[in-house]
Amino acid sequence: MDIFESFNADNLKFPNCFIDIRLQKRINNVANVENGELDEVSSNDQAGVGVRALVNGAWGFSSTNNTEDVQRCINSAYRIAVATSRSSNRENFKVDPPVLKGHFENKVKIGPEDVPLEEKISYAYEIEKGAKINSLVKNTVSACSDSITEQLYINSVGSEIYQKTTRVYLKSVVASGNDSLQMGFEVMGGTRGYEVLKEKSLNELGREACEKSIRLLSAKKASGGEKTVVLDPKILGVFVHEALGHACEADIVLQGDSILEGKIGEKIGADGVNIYDDPTYLEKNGTYFFDDEGIKAEKTCLLENGILKSYLHNLETASRFKATPTGNGRAQGFSSRPLVRMSNVYMGGGDQSFEELIDIKEGLYVKGGRGGQVDTAKGLFTFGCEEAYEIKNGELGELYRDVSLSGNTLEILRNIEGIGKDFEIGNPGSCGKGQYVPVDDGGPHIRTRALVGGE
C-alpha cells in the first residue's frame, strides 16, 4: 500500500483539536571502508507515520511503521492528548498555522538511484586510496552515504505538503603517527546528488585528510592564554552553531537555559555582526522547503549589526512567545516529535581581506573544529581546533596542534574587530538534541579574542 495515496485527510477531524500527520518514506545507502577493508554496506528502506494531536495545550504523539495502521495511530495520539490535558498543569496554548499546499523537490543531476551500490563502494575505496598516501597513516575511515526522503505533511486546518529531499555525504577520517596520533578529517556533500564529485575528486578528499594528519605530527603545542585569533569559516561555523545557535532555540530559552533570555532588541555583538539561520540556502546539508510542522522555510536573522533580532521557533514556542513560527520545527524521522532545530546557520561577510585580518603584531590563525562543550545558560564554550598557525607581524608562521578555544559567547561576539569579505558554508554534519537532523554552518574569516588552550 502506498501511504501517500491511501490516506484520507478527513480522518484528522476531531473536536477542539489540532492534528498533524507526517507520512514518510526514506531510503538510506551506506558504503564504509575502514583500514582498507569493506566494513559496512547497507541499503535501508523505512516507511512510517507520525501523528501529533493538541488538546487544551497538551500534545499527544503516536507513531507506527505499520503503514496499514494509520487510523489507529491517529486515534492513539488524540487519546493521549486528551488524557494529558486533564492531568497537565502547563499553561494552555493554541496553534494557528497558515494553510499551505504544494509539491516540492530538490532537483539533482545524478540521484542516488542512478548510481549502483557497487559504484558507491568503489567511491569509498577511492577516498581510501587518497587517504593512505603516506606510510605514517595508521587508521582510516572512508565513507559514502546518501538518502532520499519523501514526506507528506497533512494537518487538520487543511495543509497538504509533499516534499522530497536528496542528500549525499562523503567523508574521510585519517589518523597518522607512531607514539602519538594526529587526526585529519574532511567531508563534502549536502542536498545534492553525486554531481558533487565534479567539484572535488574522491581521491583529493582522502588526500587532504591525510596531509592534514601528517603535517600535524611535526607541529608544536601553542602556549595558552588570551589571544587575538583569526577564525576560518569552519571553526567560526562551529562557534555560531554551538555557542549562539543553540542559545537562540526558543525551547531552550523557555526552559531558562539560554544566556539570551530576555535579550531580544539588545546589542550583544560588535557592529557589522550579522548571523542567520537559513534553510532556503540552496544545496546545503540543512536545506529544506518546509519544516516538519508544515511551516514554509525562511531565512531568519538572529543578529543584525550585533543586535539580537529573533529566536528560532516551532509552532508551540511561537505561540508561547506570541511570535511568528520561523520554520524550525524539525524531527529526525516519523517516530520523533518535531523540536526547535537549526538548519544552515552562518555569519554574513564583511569587507576585509584575509591579509588585513592577519595584519596584527601577534596572534593565532585557527582552522577547523573538533567538537567541544557548550553551556547555553552561562554562555560558556570550549571547542577543539584542527590546526592553528602563529601570526607574527602580519605573516603566518609556525604550525600548532592540540589547540582549543574557550570563552564567553557574548564576549567573543562583542570583541569581533574584523570580518572578512570571503564566505563559505561547507561543513555538512548532523546536530544532536535527543534526535539527529542534518545541518550546515560557516561564514567568513573573522578576528576576535578568545582564551587559547595549549601548553
C-alpha positions as semicolon CSV with decimal commas, in nm:
position;residue;x (nm);y (nm);z (nm)
1;M;0,000;0,000;0,000
2;D;0,132;0,346;-0,091
3;I;0,079;0,553;0,222
4;F;0,084;0,875;0,018
5;E;-0,212;0,771;-0,197
6;S;-0,425;0,588;0,057
7;F;-0,461;0,848;0,332
8;N;-0,785;1,046;0,370
9;A;-0,741;1,387;0,534
10;D;-1,098;1,370;0,668
11;N;-0,965;1,122;0,925
12;L;-0,798;1,413;1,108
13;K;-1,123;1,580;1,214
14;F;-1,164;1,576;1,593
15;P;-1,348;1,833;1,807
16;N;-1,140;2,117;1,958
17;C;-0,819;1,952;1,844
18;F;-0,529;2,035;1,613
19;I;-0,381;1,725;1,448
20;D;-0,095;1,686;1,206
21;I;0,047;1,378;1,042
22;R;0,376;1,303;0,869
23;L;0,374;1,009;0,629
24;Q;0,735;0,934;0,544
25;K;0,941;0,704;0,325
26;R;1,321;0,705;0,340
27;I;1,596;0,512;0,163
28;N;1,949;0,520;0,311
29;N;2,256;0,376;0,141
30;V;2,595;0,340;0,313
31;A;2,932;0,213;0,193
32;N;3,202;0,228;0,460
33;V;3,567;0,123;0,426
34;E;3,786;0,105;0,736
35;N;4,161;0,045;0,720
36;G;4,135;-0,082;0,365
37;E;3,860;-0,333;0,438
38;L;3,493;-0,307;0,350
39;D;3,333;-0,254;0,691
40;E;2,969;-0,185;0,608
41;V;2,743;-0,194;0,307
42;S;2,375;-0,134;0,363
43;S;2,061;-0,020;0,188
44;N;1,778;0,050;0,428
45;D;1,419;0,132;0,337
46;Q;1,192;0,278;0,605
47;A;0,832;0,389;0,596
48;G;0,605;0,505;0,872
49;V;0,370;0,759;1,016
50;G;0,400;1,010;1,300
51;V;0,090;1,182;1,438
52;R;0,052;1,471;1,684
53;A;-0,267;1,589;1,848
54;L;-0,301;1,912;2,050
55;V;-0,586;1,940;2,303
56;N;-0,604;2,231;2,550
57;G;-0,228;2,293;2,537
58;A;-0,129;1,927;2,572
59;W;0,033;1,720;2,300
60;G;-0,027;1,357;2,223
61;F;0,211;1,174;1,991
62;S;0,198;0,831;1,832
63;S;0,394;0,667;1,552
64;T;0,394;0,339;1,365
65;N;0,591;0,168;1,092
66;N;0,279;-0,030;1,002
67;T;0,153;0,181;0,716
68;E;-0,181;-0,001;0,717
69;D;-0,249;0,106;1,076
70;V;-0,262;0,483;1,030
71;Q;-0,606;0,538;1,178
72;R;-0,516;0,356;1,499
73;C;-0,212;0,585;1,528
74;I;-0,432;0,894;1,483
75;N;-0,680;0,776;1,745
76;S;-0,396;0,695;1,986
77;A;-0,241;1,043;1,954
78;Y;-0,579;1,202;2,021
79;R;-0,649;0,989;2,329
80;I;-0,302;1,066;2,469
81;A;-0,357;1,440;2,418
82;V;-0,696;1,430;2,591
83;A;-0,560;1,232;2,886
84;T;-0,255;1,457;2,917
85;S;-0,466;1,774;2,905
86;R;-0,668;1,654;3,204
87;S;-0,362;1,599;3,421
88;S;-0,120;1,865;3,296
89;N;-0,054;2,190;3,480
90;R;0,113;2,354;3,180
91;E;-0,024;2,681;3,051
92;N;-0,269;2,636;2,766
93;F;-0,172;2,749;2,417
94;K;-0,313;2,723;2,067
95;V;-0,151;2,699;1,727
96;D;-0,280;2,869;1,415
97;P;-0,060;2,769;1,122
98;P;-0,132;2,901;0,773
99;V;-0,299;2,664;0,526
100;L;-0,037;2,565;0,271
101;K;-0,037;2,320;-0,016
102;G;0,233;2,221;-0,260
103;H;0,474;1,971;-0,410
104;F;0,845;2,039;-0,354
105;E;1,160;1,854;-0,453
106;N;1,528;1,945;-0,460
107;K;1,631;1,863;-0,814
108;V;1,960;1,678;-0,853
109;K;2,152;1,585;-1,166
110;I;2,281;1,244;-1,055
111;G;2,049;1,089;-0,798
112;P;2,140;0,802;-0,563
113;E;1,913;0,578;-0,770
114;D;2,132;0,650;-1,075
115;V;2,447;0,511;-0,910
116;P;2,470;0,133;-0,848
117;L;2,565;0,022;-0,497
118;E;2,882;-0,136;-0,638
119;E;2,990;0,204;-0,767
120;K;2,926;0,364;-0,428
121;I;3,152;0,101;-0,274
122;S;3,419;0,197;-0,529
123;Y;3,375;0,561;-0,423
124;A;3,461;0,470;-0,064
125;Y;3,768;0,279;-0,184
126;E;3,876;0,577;-0,396
127;I;3,860;0,803;-0,088
128;E;4,060;0,538;0,097
129;K;4,326;0,534;-0,174
130;G;4,385;0,907;-0,132
131;A;4,388;0,874;0,247
132;K;4,671;0,617;0,251
133;I;4,938;0,802;0,055
134;N;5,181;0,812;0,349
135;S;5,341;0,525;0,542
136;L;5,271;0,703;0,873
137;V;4,896;0,654;0,828
138;K;4,769;0,413;1,093
139;N;4,389;0,422;1,072
140;T;4,142;0,533;0,809
141;V;3,767;0,554;0,769
142;S;3,625;0,636;0,426
143;A;3,250;0,662;0,379
144;C;2,999;0,724;0,104
145;S;2,634;0,762;0,202
146;D;2,314;0,903;0,056
147;S;1,946;0,930;0,134
148;I;1,616;1,004;-0,035
149;T;1,337;1,116;0,196
150;E;0,978;1,159;0,082
151;Q;0,729;1,312;0,322
152;L;0,363;1,405;0,301
153;Y;0,255;1,650;0,570
154;I;-0,118;1,696;0,636
155;N;-0,292;1,880;0,917
156;S;-0,644;1,941;1,037
157;V;-0,654;2,303;0,916
158;G;-0,610;2,195;0,555
159;S;-0,237;2,198;0,476
160;E;-0,111;1,927;0,245
161;I;0,258;1,939;0,152
162;Y;0,469;1,682;-0,028
163;Q;0,847;1,720;-0,001
164;K;1,126;1,507;-0,146
165;T;1,483;1,564;-0,032
166;T;1,801;1,401;-0,162
167;R;2,129;1,415;0,028
168;V;2,481;1,288;-0,041
169;Y;2,758;1,272;0,219
170;L;3,125;1,175;0,170
171;K;3,381;1,153;0,449
172;S;3,748;1,079;0,513
173;V;3,899;1,036;0,860
174;V;4,273;0,968;0,892
175;A;4,489;0,902;1,199
176;S;4,867;0,915;1,148
177;G;5,173;0,882;1,368
178;N;5,368;0,643;1,587
179;D;5,380;0,720;1,960
180;S;5,101;0,975;1,932
181;L;4,836;1,007;1,663
182;Q;4,708;1,315;1,484
183;M;4,376;1,330;1,303
184;G;4,272;1,464;0,966
185;F;3,906;1,500;0,875
186;E;3,739;1,610;0,551
187;V;3,375;1,597;0,438
188;M;3,163;1,717;0,149
189;G;2,800;1,686;0,050
190;G;2,461;1,841;0,107
191;T;2,115;1,839;-0,051
192;R;2,270;1,737;-0,379
193;G;2,329;1,435;-0,597
194;Y;2,656;1,275;-0,697
195;E;2,731;1,570;-0,926
196;V;2,912;1,696;-0,616
197;L;3,206;1,482;-0,733
198;K;3,270;1,729;-1,014
199;E;3,384;1,988;-0,759
200;K;3,640;1,773;-0,579
201;S;3,763;1,424;-0,658
202;L;3,723;1,143;-0,407
203;N;4,097;1,085;-0,409
204;E;4,154;1,452;-0,327
205;L;3,912;1,432;-0,034
206;G;4,110;1,147;0,121
207;R;4,444;1,305;0,036
208;E;4,352;1,632;0,209
209;A;4,258;1,447;0,528
210;C;4,583;1,251;0,513
211;E;4,801;1,556;0,451
212;K;4,643;1,737;0,744
213;S;4,714;1,449;0,983
214;I;5,074;1,421;0,859
215;R;5,163;1,789;0,891
216;L;5,022;1,799;1,245
217;L;5,275;1,534;1,352
218;S;5,556;1,789;1,332
219;A;5,354;2,071;1,486
220;K;5,419;2,208;1,833
221;K;5,172;2,291;2,107
222;A;5,077;2,656;2,136
223;S;5,118;2,849;2,457
224;G;4,792;2,909;2,641
225;G;4,629;3,237;2,734
226;E;4,400;3,503;2,595
227;K;4,500;3,587;2,239
228;T;4,385;3,765;1,929
229;V;4,261;3,493;1,696
230;V;4,159;3,479;1,332
231;L;3,898;3,208;1,280
232;D;3,844;3,033;0,947
233;P;3,487;2,971;0,819
234;K;3,475;2,617;0,961
235;I;3,563;2,694;1,323
236;L;3,352;3,010;1,301
237;G;3,062;2,793;1,184
238;V;3,108;2,565;1,485
239;F;3,102;2,867;1,716
240;V;2,795;3,022;1,553
241;H;2,607;2,691;1,561
242;E;2,704;2,558;1,902
243;A;2,750;2,871;2,112
244;L;2,496;3,110;1,961
245;G;2,254;2,898;1,759
246;H;2,151;2,664;2,039
247;A;2,106;2,960;2,273
248;C;1,865;3,106;2,013
249;E;1,642;2,797;2,011
250;A;1,321;2,916;2,176
251;D;1,251;2,592;2,363
252;I;1,589;2,628;2,536
253;V;1,502;2,990;2,615
254;L;1,167;2,879;2,765
255;Q;1,349;2,627;2,985
256;G;1,562;2,906;3,130
257;D;1,875;2,752;2,980
258;S;1,980;3,034;2,745
259;I;2,202;3,332;2,815
260;L;1,993;3,514;2,551
261;E;1,669;3,502;2,752
262;G;1,507;3,846;2,754
263;K;1,770;3,998;2,525
264;I;1,569;4,048;2,205
265;G;1,650;4,400;2,083
266;E;1,973;4,423;2,283
267;K;2,314;4,472;2,126
268;I;2,511;4,158;2,207
269;G;2,773;4,170;1,931
270;A;3,002;4,413;1,755
271;D;2,894;4,640;1,471
272;G;2,871;4,452;1,142
273;V;2,797;4,114;1,301
274;N;2,504;3,960;1,112
275;I;2,405;3,598;1,181
276;Y;2,135;3,398;1,006
277;D;1,962;3,063;1,007
278;D;1,862;2,985;0,651
279;P;1,705;2,655;0,538
280;T;1,646;2,810;0,194
281;Y;2,021;2,834;0,120
282;L;2,043;2,604;-0,181
283;E;2,220;2,267;-0,177
284;K;2,349;2,282;0,181
285;N;2,303;1,999;0,429
286;G;2,040;2,183;0,633
287;T;1,832;2,291;0,334
288;Y;1,457;2,219;0,313
289;F;1,139;2,373;0,171
290;F;0,905;2,319;0,467
291;D;0,974;2,211;0,822
292;D;0,811;1,910;0,988
293;E;0,519;2,123;1,109
294;G;0,416;2,243;0,763
295;I;0,572;2,588;0,800
296;K;0,745;2,733;0,495
297;A;1,122;2,754;0,533
298;E;1,256;3,107;0,558
299;K;1,576;3,293;0,631
300;T;1,574;3,414;0,992
301;C;1,802;3,697;1,104
302;L;1,930;3,616;1,452
303;L;2,173;3,908;1,484
304;E;2,164;4,228;1,279
305;N;2,455;4,466;1,323
306;G;2,518;4,297;1,658
307;I;2,157;4,330;1,781
308;L;1,965;4,015;1,876
309;K;1,660;4,017;1,649
310;S;1,490;3,680;1,688
311;Y;1,483;3,336;1,841
312;L;1,419;3,022;1,637
313;H;1,063;2,895;1,677
314;N;0,838;2,600;1,616
315;L;0,458;2,623;1,641
316;E;0,446;2,586;2,019
317;T;0,723;2,829;2,111
318;A;0,590;3,086;1,864
319;S;0,252;3,065;2,035
320;R;0,401;3,097;2,383
321;F;0,619;3,394;2,278
322;K;0,338;3,548;2,069
323;A;0,580;3,536;1,778
324;T;0,571;3,400;1,423
325;P;0,691;3,044;1,356
326;T;1,028;3,056;1,179
327;G;1,007;2,713;1,014
328;N;1,248;2,542;1,254
329;G;1,028;2,257;1,379
330;R;1,229;1,952;1,273
331;A;1,225;1,581;1,354
332;Q;1,479;1,306;1,291
333;G;1,213;1,083;1,141
334;F;0,850;0,982;1,154
335;S;0,893;0,826;1,501
336;S;1,024;1,152;1,654
337;R;0,838;1,466;1,759
338;P;0,944;1,794;1,595
339;L;1,169;2,012;1,811
340;V;1,317;2,358;1,758
341;R;1,627;2,295;1,547
342;M;1,872;2,493;1,337
343;S;1,923;2,444;0,963
344;N;2,209;2,627;0,786
345;V;2,346;2,881;1,034
346;Y;2,617;3,130;0,938
347;M;2,765;3,474;0,985
348;G;2,739;3,717;0,696
349;G;3,050;3,851;0,527
350;G;3,226;4,183;0,582
351;D;3,471;4,394;0,384
352;Q;3,821;4,294;0,496
353;S;4,071;4,081;0,309
354;F;4,249;3,791;0,475
355;E;4,572;3,991;0,464
356;E;4,404;4,273;0,656
357;L;4,268;4,032;0,917
358;I;4,611;3,887;0,994
359;D;4,778;4,229;0,992
360;I;4,847;4,219;1,366
361;K;5,160;4,205;1,580
362;E;5,087;3,857;1,716
363;G;4,806;3,606;1,741
364;L;4,680;3,274;1,604
365;Y;4,509;3,171;1,282
366;V;4,275;2,887;1,381
367;K;4,128;2,639;1,132
368;G;3,862;2,369;1,161
369;G;3,668;2,238;1,458
370;R;3,674;1,914;1,655
371;G;3,365;1,944;1,870
372;G;3,352;2,056;2,229
373;Q;3,120;2,161;2,508
374;V;2,871;2,446;2,546
375;D;2,677;2,575;2,845
376;T;2,399;2,778;2,682
377;A;2,269;2,900;3,020
378;K;2,601;3,055;3,121
379;G;2,716;3,131;2,767
380;L;3,041;2,939;2,807
381;F;3,207;2,717;2,547
382;T;3,517;2,512;2,472
383;F;3,596;2,387;2,120
384;G;3,879;2,176;1,992
385;C;4,050;2,302;1,675
386;E;4,206;2,104;1,392
387;E;4,512;2,322;1,344
388;A;4,646;2,670;1,415
389;Y;4,921;2,892;1,277
390;E;5,122;3,158;1,452
391;I;5,059;3,513;1,332
392;K;5,355;3,746;1,374
393;N;5,380;4,094;1,226
394;G;5,114;4,017;0,967
395;E;5,268;3,689;0,850
396;L;5,171;3,326;0,909
397;G;5,436;3,127;1,090
398;E;5,469;2,806;1,288
399;L;5,200;2,537;1,285
400;Y;5,044;2,432;1,617
401;R;4,837;2,129;1,717
402;D;4,604;2,031;2,003
403;V;4,469;2,384;2,028
404;S;4,137;2,464;2,192
405;L;3,931;2,782;2,211
406;S;3,713;2,877;2,504
407;G;3,535;3,182;2,632
408;N;3,207;3,358;2,685
409;T;2,976;3,366;2,383
410;L;2,876;3,729;2,427
411;E;3,233;3,848;2,487
412;I;3,351;3,675;2,169
413;L;3,074;3,845;1,971
414;R;3,148;4,187;2,122
415;N;3,522;4,151;2,063
416;I;3,492;4,087;1,690
417;E;3,710;4,352;1,529
418;G;3,732;4,230;1,171
419;I;3,502;4,040;0,932
420;G;3,632;3,900;0,606
421;K;3,476;3,957;0,266
422;D;3,517;3,588;0,184
423;F;3,234;3,344;0,259
424;E;3,193;2,968;0,283
425;I;2,927;2,725;0,402
426;G;3,060;2,374;0,369
427;N;3,061;2,188;0,698
428;P;2,785;1,927;0,648
429;G;2,700;1,718;0,950
430;S;2,430;1,624;1,198
431;C;2,322;1,809;1,511
432;G;2,217;1,613;1,817
433;K;1,947;1,725;2,060
434;G;1,799;1,394;2,161
435;Q;1,749;1,346;1,787
436;Y;1,981;1,400;1,490
437;V;1,898;1,630;1,200
438;P;2,119;1,736;0,907
439;V;2,272;2,084;0,938
440;D;2,542;2,304;0,790
441;D;2,732;2,614;0,902
442;G;3,000;2,860;0,804
443;G;3,070;3,225;0,727
444;P;3,377;3,439;0,651
445;H;3,710;3,467;0,830
446;I;3,682;3,687;1,139
447;R;3,916;3,835;1,401
448;T;3,831;3,840;1,771
449;R;3,981;3,750;2,107
450;A;3,950;3,416;2,288
451;L;4,116;3,202;2,551
452;V;4,354;2,960;2,380
453;G;4,421;2,625;2,541
454;G;4,767;2,480;2,485
455;E;5,074;2,429;2,699
